[in-house]
Short mmCIF file of C-alpha atoms and ligand atoms in Angstrom, two decimals:
data_model
loop_
_atom_site.label_atom_id
_atom_site.label_comp_id
_atom_site.label_asym_id
_atom_site.label_seq_id
_atom_site.Cartn_x
_atom_site.Cartn_y
_atom_site.Cartn_z
CA MET A 1 120.91 87.52 -62.74
CA ALA A 2 119.90 88.00 -66.39
CA ILE A 3 119.08 85.42 -69.03
CA GLU A 4 120.51 86.60 -72.33
CA ILE A 5 120.65 85.48 -75.93
CA ARG A 6 124.33 84.74 -76.55
CA ALA A 7 124.17 83.53 -80.16
CA THR A 8 121.79 82.68 -82.97
CA GLY A 9 121.66 80.36 -85.97
CA ARG A 10 119.38 79.31 -88.80
CA ALA A 11 118.96 76.67 -91.47
CA ILE A 12 117.11 77.35 -94.71
CA PRO A 13 116.75 74.61 -97.35
CA SER A 14 118.38 75.60 -100.64
CA THR A 15 115.42 74.68 -102.86
CA ARG A 16 113.40 77.84 -103.50
CA LEU A 17 109.82 77.66 -104.74
CA SER A 18 108.55 80.99 -106.07
CA ASN A 19 104.91 81.93 -106.51
CA ASP A 20 105.38 81.57 -110.25
CA ASP A 21 106.76 78.05 -109.76
CA LEU A 22 103.66 77.17 -107.73
CA ALA A 23 101.36 78.62 -110.35
CA LYS A 24 102.66 76.06 -112.86
CA THR A 25 100.83 73.25 -111.04
CA LEU A 26 98.17 75.06 -108.99
CA ASP A 27 95.29 77.38 -109.82
CA THR A 28 96.95 80.47 -108.30
CA ASN A 29 99.18 83.34 -109.35
CA ASP A 30 101.93 85.57 -108.03
CA GLU A 31 99.68 88.64 -107.91
CA TRP A 32 97.05 86.97 -105.68
CA ILE A 33 99.59 85.50 -103.27
CA ARG A 34 101.61 88.72 -102.96
CA SER A 35 98.60 90.99 -102.56
CA HIS A 36 96.86 88.70 -100.01
CA THR A 37 99.92 87.68 -97.97
CA GLY A 38 103.14 89.51 -98.95
CA ILE A 39 104.80 86.18 -99.76
CA LYS A 40 106.91 85.79 -102.93
CA ALA A 41 108.69 82.50 -102.27
CA ARG A 42 109.27 79.70 -99.78
CA HIS A 43 112.10 77.19 -99.27
CA ILE A 44 111.40 73.48 -99.35
CA ALA A 45 113.44 70.70 -97.72
CA ASP A 46 114.46 67.74 -99.86
CA ALA A 47 112.91 64.33 -99.19
CA SER A 48 115.82 63.08 -97.09
CA THR A 49 115.70 66.02 -94.64
CA ALA A 50 113.68 65.80 -91.43
CA CYS A 51 112.82 68.41 -88.81
CA SER A 52 115.80 67.40 -86.63
CA ASP A 53 118.23 67.89 -89.53
CA LEU A 54 117.27 71.54 -89.97
CA ALA A 55 117.20 72.01 -86.18
CA LEU A 56 120.68 70.50 -85.88
CA GLU A 57 122.09 72.81 -88.54
CA ALA A 58 120.58 75.89 -86.86
CA ALA A 59 121.89 74.68 -83.47
CA ARG A 60 125.42 74.18 -84.85
CA GLN A 61 125.34 77.66 -86.38
CA ALA A 62 124.39 79.16 -83.01
CA LEU A 63 127.13 77.25 -81.17
CA ALA A 64 129.67 78.15 -83.88
CA MET A 65 128.83 81.81 -83.30
CA ALA A 66 129.11 81.39 -79.52
CA ILE A 67 132.64 79.97 -79.63
CA THR A 68 133.94 82.90 -81.65
CA GLN A 69 132.69 85.47 -79.13
CA GLU A 70 134.85 87.41 -76.72
CA GLY A 71 135.44 85.48 -73.53
CA ALA A 72 134.26 82.14 -74.99
CA GLN A 73 135.93 79.26 -73.17
CA GLU A 74 135.00 76.49 -75.59
CA LYS A 75 137.04 76.05 -78.74
CA THR A 76 134.80 73.70 -80.71
CA ILE A 77 131.09 73.19 -81.35
CA ALA A 78 131.39 69.81 -79.62
CA ASP A 79 132.81 71.48 -76.49
CA ALA A 80 130.07 74.11 -76.55
CA ALA A 81 127.42 71.39 -76.91
CA LEU A 82 128.64 69.83 -73.67
CA THR A 83 127.90 73.08 -71.82
CA LEU A 84 124.18 72.89 -72.63
CA ASP A 85 121.81 72.12 -69.77
CA MET A 86 118.72 71.80 -71.94
CA ILE A 87 117.39 71.74 -75.49
CA ILE A 88 113.84 73.00 -75.98
CA LEU A 89 112.44 72.63 -79.49
CA GLY A 90 109.19 74.11 -80.78
CA THR A 91 107.67 72.28 -83.73
CA ALA A 92 104.40 71.14 -85.26
CA THR A 93 106.19 68.84 -87.69
CA PRO A 94 108.44 66.60 -85.57
CA ASP A 95 110.52 63.72 -86.95
CA TYR A 96 108.18 61.23 -85.26
CA HIS A 97 104.57 61.38 -84.18
CA GLY A 98 104.38 61.25 -80.37
CA CYS A 99 107.83 59.94 -79.49
CA PRO A 100 110.73 60.30 -79.39
CA SER A 101 110.90 64.06 -79.26
CA THR A 102 112.81 65.81 -82.03
CA ALA A 103 114.77 67.62 -79.29
CA CYS A 104 116.18 64.26 -78.10
CA ILE A 105 117.36 63.47 -81.63
CA VAL A 106 119.10 66.84 -81.84
CA GLN A 107 120.62 66.30 -78.37
CA ASP A 108 122.19 63.04 -79.53
CA LYS A 109 123.49 64.31 -82.87
CA LEU A 110 124.89 67.46 -81.29
CA GLY A 111 126.61 65.43 -78.56
CA ALA A 112 124.89 67.54 -75.87
CA ARG A 113 125.25 64.77 -73.31
CA ASN A 114 124.56 67.01 -70.30
CA ALA A 115 121.31 68.45 -71.64
CA PHE A 116 117.78 67.30 -71.02
CA ALA A 117 115.58 67.74 -74.08
CA MET A 118 111.94 68.15 -74.96
CA ASP A 119 109.59 69.42 -77.65
CA ILE A 120 106.99 72.15 -77.23
CA THR A 121 103.74 71.98 -79.18
CA ALA A 122 102.35 75.48 -79.46
CA GLY A 123 102.00 75.89 -83.23
CA CYS A 124 103.58 79.03 -84.59
CA THR A 125 103.96 80.37 -81.01
CA GLY A 126 106.29 77.44 -80.24
CA PHE A 127 109.48 79.49 -80.09
CA ILE A 128 107.96 82.07 -77.76
CA TYR A 129 106.63 79.32 -75.47
CA GLY A 130 110.02 77.59 -75.69
CA LEU A 131 111.95 80.71 -74.76
CA GLU A 132 109.84 81.31 -71.65
CA THR A 133 110.10 77.63 -70.66
CA ALA A 134 113.89 77.77 -70.94
CA VAL A 135 114.07 81.05 -69.00
CA ALA A 136 112.03 79.58 -66.14
CA LEU A 137 114.02 76.33 -66.09
CA LEU A 138 117.32 78.20 -66.07
CA ALA A 139 116.19 80.54 -63.33
CA HIS A 140 114.85 77.71 -61.17
CA VAL A 141 118.11 75.78 -60.61
CA PRO A 142 121.36 77.68 -59.81
CA SER A 143 123.66 75.16 -61.53
CA ARG A 144 121.85 75.44 -64.89
CA LYS A 145 123.58 77.97 -67.14
CA ARG A 146 122.80 77.38 -70.80
CA ALA A 147 119.83 76.43 -72.96
CA LEU A 148 119.36 75.98 -76.66
CA VAL A 149 115.92 77.03 -77.87
CA ILE A 150 115.04 75.96 -81.39
CA GLY A 151 112.07 76.37 -83.73
CA SER A 152 112.14 73.91 -86.63
CA GLU A 153 109.56 72.94 -89.23
CA ILE A 154 109.13 70.85 -92.36
CA LEU A 155 105.66 72.12 -93.15
CA SER A 156 105.91 71.22 -96.84
CA ARG A 157 105.42 67.57 -95.88
CA PHE A 158 102.11 68.19 -94.12
CA ILE A 159 100.46 70.52 -96.59
CA ASP A 160 97.66 69.61 -98.93
CA TRP A 161 99.37 70.81 -102.11
CA ASN A 162 95.95 70.92 -103.83
CA ASP A 163 94.50 73.35 -101.28
CA ARG A 164 95.47 76.76 -102.67
CA LYS A 165 94.06 78.54 -99.62
CA SER A 166 96.71 77.02 -97.36
CA CYS A 167 99.60 75.55 -99.35
CA VAL A 168 100.83 78.89 -100.68
CA LEU A 169 101.41 80.15 -97.15
CA PHE A 170 104.02 77.80 -95.73
CA GLY A 171 107.74 77.05 -96.01
CA ASP A 172 110.46 75.02 -94.27
CA GLY A 173 113.29 76.22 -92.02
CA ALA A 174 114.79 76.34 -88.54
CA GLY A 175 116.17 78.95 -86.18
CA ALA A 176 118.01 78.57 -82.88
CA VAL A 177 119.20 80.74 -80.00
CA LEU A 178 121.71 80.00 -77.26
CA LEU A 179 120.47 81.34 -73.93
CA GLU A 180 122.88 81.97 -71.07
CA LYS A 181 122.37 82.91 -67.45
CA THR A 182 124.71 85.79 -66.57
CA SER A 183 125.40 88.00 -63.58
CA ASN A 184 124.27 91.13 -65.47
CA GLU A 185 121.45 93.23 -64.08
CA PRO A 186 118.12 91.73 -65.17
CA LYS A 187 116.50 94.98 -66.32
CA LYS A 188 119.52 95.89 -68.45
CA ARG A 189 120.06 92.72 -70.51
CA GLY A 190 118.20 89.60 -71.58
CA ILE A 191 114.60 88.47 -71.48
CA LEU A 192 112.65 91.19 -69.71
CA GLY A 193 109.11 89.92 -69.95
CA THR A 194 106.86 87.39 -71.64
CA ILE A 195 103.16 86.97 -72.36
CA LEU A 196 101.80 83.47 -73.09
CA GLU A 197 98.14 82.81 -73.86
CA ALA A 198 95.93 80.04 -75.22
CA ASP A 199 92.37 79.69 -76.45
CA GLY A 200 91.65 76.02 -77.07
CA SER A 201 88.12 76.82 -78.25
CA GLY A 202 89.80 77.66 -81.58
CA ALA A 203 91.52 74.26 -81.88
CA GLU A 204 89.64 73.44 -85.08
CA TYR A 205 90.89 76.57 -86.86
CA LEU A 206 94.32 75.11 -87.54
CA ILE A 207 94.48 71.38 -87.17
CA MET A 208 96.31 68.25 -88.33
CA ARG A 209 93.41 65.94 -87.73
CA GLN A 210 94.59 62.49 -88.69
CA GLY A 211 97.08 60.22 -86.99
CA GLY A 212 96.57 61.18 -83.33
CA SER A 213 94.55 59.18 -80.79
CA ARG A 214 91.32 60.98 -81.84
CA HIS A 215 91.61 59.84 -85.45
CA ALA A 216 94.27 57.14 -85.36
CA PHE A 217 95.46 55.58 -88.59
CA LYS A 218 94.24 52.08 -89.16
CA ALA A 219 96.60 49.42 -90.49
CA GLY A 220 97.33 50.08 -94.13
CA ASP A 221 95.96 53.60 -94.50
CA ALA A 222 98.91 55.70 -93.33
CA ILE A 223 100.23 56.25 -96.83
CA LYS A 224 96.80 57.04 -98.27
CA ALA A 225 96.06 59.64 -95.61
CA PRO A 226 99.09 61.53 -94.29
CA PRO A 227 98.03 64.19 -91.78
CA VAL A 228 97.68 67.55 -93.48
CA ILE A 229 97.12 71.05 -92.15
CA GLU A 230 93.45 72.07 -92.34
CA MET A 231 92.91 75.78 -91.84
CA ASN A 232 90.03 78.17 -91.39
CA GLY A 233 91.88 81.11 -92.95
CA GLN A 234 89.41 83.80 -91.98
CA GLY A 235 89.11 82.48 -88.41
CA VAL A 236 92.89 82.46 -87.95
CA TYR A 237 93.17 85.89 -89.57
CA ASN A 238 90.69 87.47 -87.15
CA PHE A 239 92.30 85.79 -84.14
CA ALA A 240 95.74 86.88 -85.31
CA VAL A 241 94.87 90.56 -85.70
CA LYS A 242 93.26 90.62 -82.23
CA SER A 243 96.03 88.65 -80.53
CA VAL A 244 98.87 90.68 -82.07
CA THR A 245 97.17 93.86 -80.84
CA GLU A 246 96.54 92.50 -77.34
CA THR A 247 99.99 90.92 -76.98
CA ILE A 248 101.73 94.18 -77.87
CA GLU A 249 99.59 96.10 -75.36
CA LYS A 250 100.20 93.54 -72.60
CA LEU A 251 103.95 93.32 -73.23
CA LEU A 252 104.29 97.09 -73.03
CA ALA A 253 102.22 97.23 -69.84
CA GLU A 254 104.18 94.39 -68.21
CA THR A 255 107.56 95.94 -68.94
CA ASN A 256 106.57 99.60 -68.52
CA LEU A 257 107.74 100.48 -72.00
CA THR A 258 106.22 102.55 -74.76
CA ILE A 259 106.18 101.34 -78.35
CA ASP A 260 108.61 104.15 -79.25
CA GLU A 261 111.21 102.61 -76.94
CA VAL A 262 111.08 99.31 -78.85
CA HIS A 263 113.78 99.13 -81.54
CA TRP A 264 112.61 95.97 -83.32
CA ILE A 265 109.22 94.31 -83.51
CA ILE A 266 109.74 90.74 -84.76
CA PRO A 267 106.36 89.20 -85.49
CA HIS A 268 105.56 85.66 -86.49
CA GLN A 269 105.88 85.80 -90.28
CA ALA A 270 102.41 84.70 -91.38
CA ASN A 271 100.85 87.43 -93.45
CA ARG A 272 101.75 91.06 -94.10
CA ARG A 273 98.06 92.02 -94.05
CA ILE A 274 97.59 90.69 -90.50
CA LEU A 275 100.38 92.97 -89.26
CA ALA A 276 99.19 95.94 -91.27
CA ALA A 277 95.70 95.54 -89.77
CA ALA A 278 97.01 95.14 -86.20
CA GLY A 279 99.38 98.08 -86.71
CA LYS A 280 96.55 100.24 -88.00
CA ARG A 281 94.48 99.55 -84.89
CA MET A 282 97.38 100.60 -82.68
CA GLY A 283 98.84 103.44 -84.73
CA ILE A 284 102.02 101.45 -85.44
CA PRO A 285 103.24 101.92 -89.03
CA GLU A 286 103.65 98.67 -90.96
CA GLU A 287 107.35 99.42 -91.56
CA ARG A 288 108.03 99.00 -87.84
CA PHE A 289 107.48 95.24 -88.13
CA PHE A 290 110.57 93.35 -89.33
CA LEU A 291 109.45 91.09 -92.18
CA ASN A 292 111.23 88.39 -94.16
CA LEU A 293 108.12 86.42 -95.15
CA GLU A 294 108.57 87.57 -98.73
CA GLU A 295 111.39 85.06 -99.07
CA TYR A 296 110.64 82.32 -96.52
CA ALA A 297 106.81 82.43 -96.16
CA ASN A 298 105.37 81.10 -92.89
CA THR A 299 107.81 78.71 -91.20
CA SER A 300 105.63 78.43 -88.07
CA ALA A 301 107.73 77.99 -84.88
CA ALA A 302 110.90 78.73 -86.86
CA SER A 303 109.89 82.13 -88.20
CA ILE A 304 110.87 84.30 -85.21
CA PRO A 305 114.30 82.71 -84.52
CA ILE A 306 115.08 82.82 -88.26
CA ALA A 307 114.27 86.54 -88.28
CA LEU A 308 116.34 87.11 -85.13
CA ASP A 309 119.32 85.38 -86.70
CA GLU A 310 118.94 87.34 -89.91
CA LEU A 311 119.00 90.62 -87.98
CA ASN A 312 121.85 89.47 -85.75
CA ARG A 313 124.11 88.21 -88.55
CA GLY A 314 123.23 91.27 -90.60
CA GLY A 315 124.79 93.39 -87.82
CA LYS A 316 121.50 95.21 -87.25
CA LEU A 317 121.18 94.57 -83.50
CA GLN A 318 123.04 96.85 -81.11
CA LYS A 319 123.73 96.13 -77.45
CA GLY A 320 120.81 97.49 -75.44
CA ASP A 321 118.30 97.38 -78.31
CA ILE A 322 114.81 96.45 -77.15
CA ILE A 323 113.28 93.66 -79.21
CA MET A 324 109.65 92.63 -79.10
CA THR A 325 108.57 89.25 -80.46
CA VAL A 326 104.87 88.65 -81.18
CA GLY A 327 103.42 85.30 -82.21
CA PHE A 328 100.15 83.45 -82.76
CA GLY A 329 99.15 80.11 -84.11
CA ALA A 330 97.57 76.69 -83.75
CA GLY A 331 96.04 75.80 -80.42
CA LEU A 332 95.04 78.57 -80.63
CA THR A 333 98.06 80.10 -78.90
CA SER A 334 99.60 83.55 -78.77
CA GLY A 335 102.27 85.46 -76.93
CA GLY A 336 105.44 87.50 -77.11
CA ASN A 337 108.69 88.43 -75.42
CA ILE A 338 110.57 91.62 -74.65
CA ILE A 339 114.31 91.07 -75.01
CA VAL A 340 117.07 93.57 -74.25
CA TRP A 341 119.90 92.71 -76.68
O1 UT7 B 1 100.54 80.85 -88.62
C1 UT7 B 1 99.18 81.03 -88.86
C2 UT7 B 1 98.88 80.43 -90.20
N1 UT7 B 1 97.68 80.86 -90.83
C3 UT7 B 1 97.45 82.11 -91.28
O2 UT7 B 1 98.19 83.04 -91.10
C4 UT7 B 1 96.18 82.29 -92.07
C5 UT7 B 1 95.47 83.57 -91.80
N2 UT7 B 1 94.55 83.85 -92.87
C6 UT7 B 1 94.95 84.46 -94.02
O3 UT7 B 1 96.10 84.84 -94.12
C7 UT7 B 1 93.94 84.67 -95.12
O4 UT7 B 1 92.67 84.29 -94.65
C8 UT7 B 1 94.30 83.87 -96.41
C9 UT7 B 1 95.55 84.46 -97.06
C10 UT7 B 1 94.53 82.41 -96.09
C11 UT7 B 1 93.16 83.98 -97.40
O5 UT7 B 1 92.91 85.34 -97.72
P1 UT7 B 1 91.42 85.88 -97.83
O6 UT7 B 1 91.48 87.28 -98.25
O7 UT7 B 1 90.76 85.56 -96.51
O8 UT7 B 1 90.84 85.02 -99.01
P2 UT7 B 1 89.57 84.08 -99.03
O9 UT7 B 1 89.87 82.78 -98.36
O10 UT7 B 1 88.37 84.85 -98.56
O11 UT7 B 1 89.41 83.84 -100.59
C12 UT7 B 1 89.08 84.90 -101.49
C13 UT7 B 1 89.12 84.35 -102.89
C14 UT7 B 1 88.33 83.06 -103.05
O12 UT7 B 1 87.75 83.07 -104.34
P3 UT7 B 1 86.19 83.35 -104.53
O13 UT7 B 1 85.50 82.29 -103.74
O14 UT7 B 1 85.98 84.73 -103.97
O15 UT7 B 1 86.01 83.25 -106.00
C15 UT7 B 1 89.38 81.99 -103.01
O16 UT7 B 1 89.02 80.80 -103.67
O17 UT7 B 1 90.47 84.04 -103.25
C16 UT7 B 1 90.53 82.69 -103.70
N3 UT7 B 1 91.84 82.15 -103.34
C17 UT7 B 1 92.89 82.13 -104.16
N4 UT7 B 1 93.05 82.56 -105.43
C18 UT7 B 1 94.27 82.40 -105.99
C19 UT7 B 1 92.19 81.59 -102.16
N5 UT7 B 1 93.47 81.21 -102.21
C20 UT7 B 1 93.93 81.53 -103.44
C21 UT7 B 1 95.18 81.40 -104.08
N6 UT7 B 1 95.30 81.84 -105.35
N7 UT7 B 1 96.25 80.83 -103.47
#
């Protein structure tokens, strides 16, 4: 038995905000942002779009791809949606605080009546956590065959747009993958290994403080104080460099691979400098990391599935390619997957 990625999808809002656009209202400039992060632009959802809307679009794209593939039995997206056993959605910016889950909203709109659905809160590592959760839940019950794993974020709504140290980093978007349990040999196709880690002692480094049970809104003050992302940039930076390095080492050890056997390293798209620093420590040239943060900035849990879809639709992935994902983020959390395409 193998658990394979059958299809991918993504949703990127059409409104593009370049560094120069930002510099019109904020004390920043294109040169600083590019040299400190590698980011040139980000895409921002319009006011009527919520996290589930982007997730739904990415999910539909993935199912639309699946029904055009050789051997596909379903003819429509609606038929394909009925084959789903679960929807797992990683996000830090859900439609609603607490409940219902954004995954349940997507399940309804997609018409995935046979799927159970839940959100995963693991910051920017949400997709990696979600993928491993889906793999385990598929493997556990013989009758389960298909899972949709989504990362979706509307970070622009939870950013302090006056805080130049954080607001320049983030963007909106969603990515989705359709996972399927097949009879192929496990070592030859699909998810080969996963590392998941957490260090809650760093919870304060990346936090949306207000609105939860620790700092609940009082009647009347919700509009005055929407929860915003507070970040200790240097703290996250140091954690990220260390965790990227350690995750790569552990993934290679777990799967008995060398870095030269890996065709694609898809990191969480946070900051080019983080990857350059981790790469330098390990002797991995920066060019080996696939990056699209220039255009989309940091879309948190969505960044890895967006990158996967970009590579997939761009025809860059060949059967048998070994893909490594590496992520880190709020929690603090970190982890990665090895996937044989
Ligand atoms: O998914 C995880 C999400 N979080 C991250 O990935 C964050 C990780 N951390 C980082 O990427 C980096 O720490 C940042 C990019 C956030 C900041 O880079 P830095 O090199 O650590 O800059 P800094 O915070 O030490 O600031 C250096 C200077 C300061 O000016 P002074 O005090 O030296 O005069 C800042 O005020 O740069 C200034 N600065 C800016 N200037 C123009 C900070 N942000 C900006 C900005 N534009 N946007």
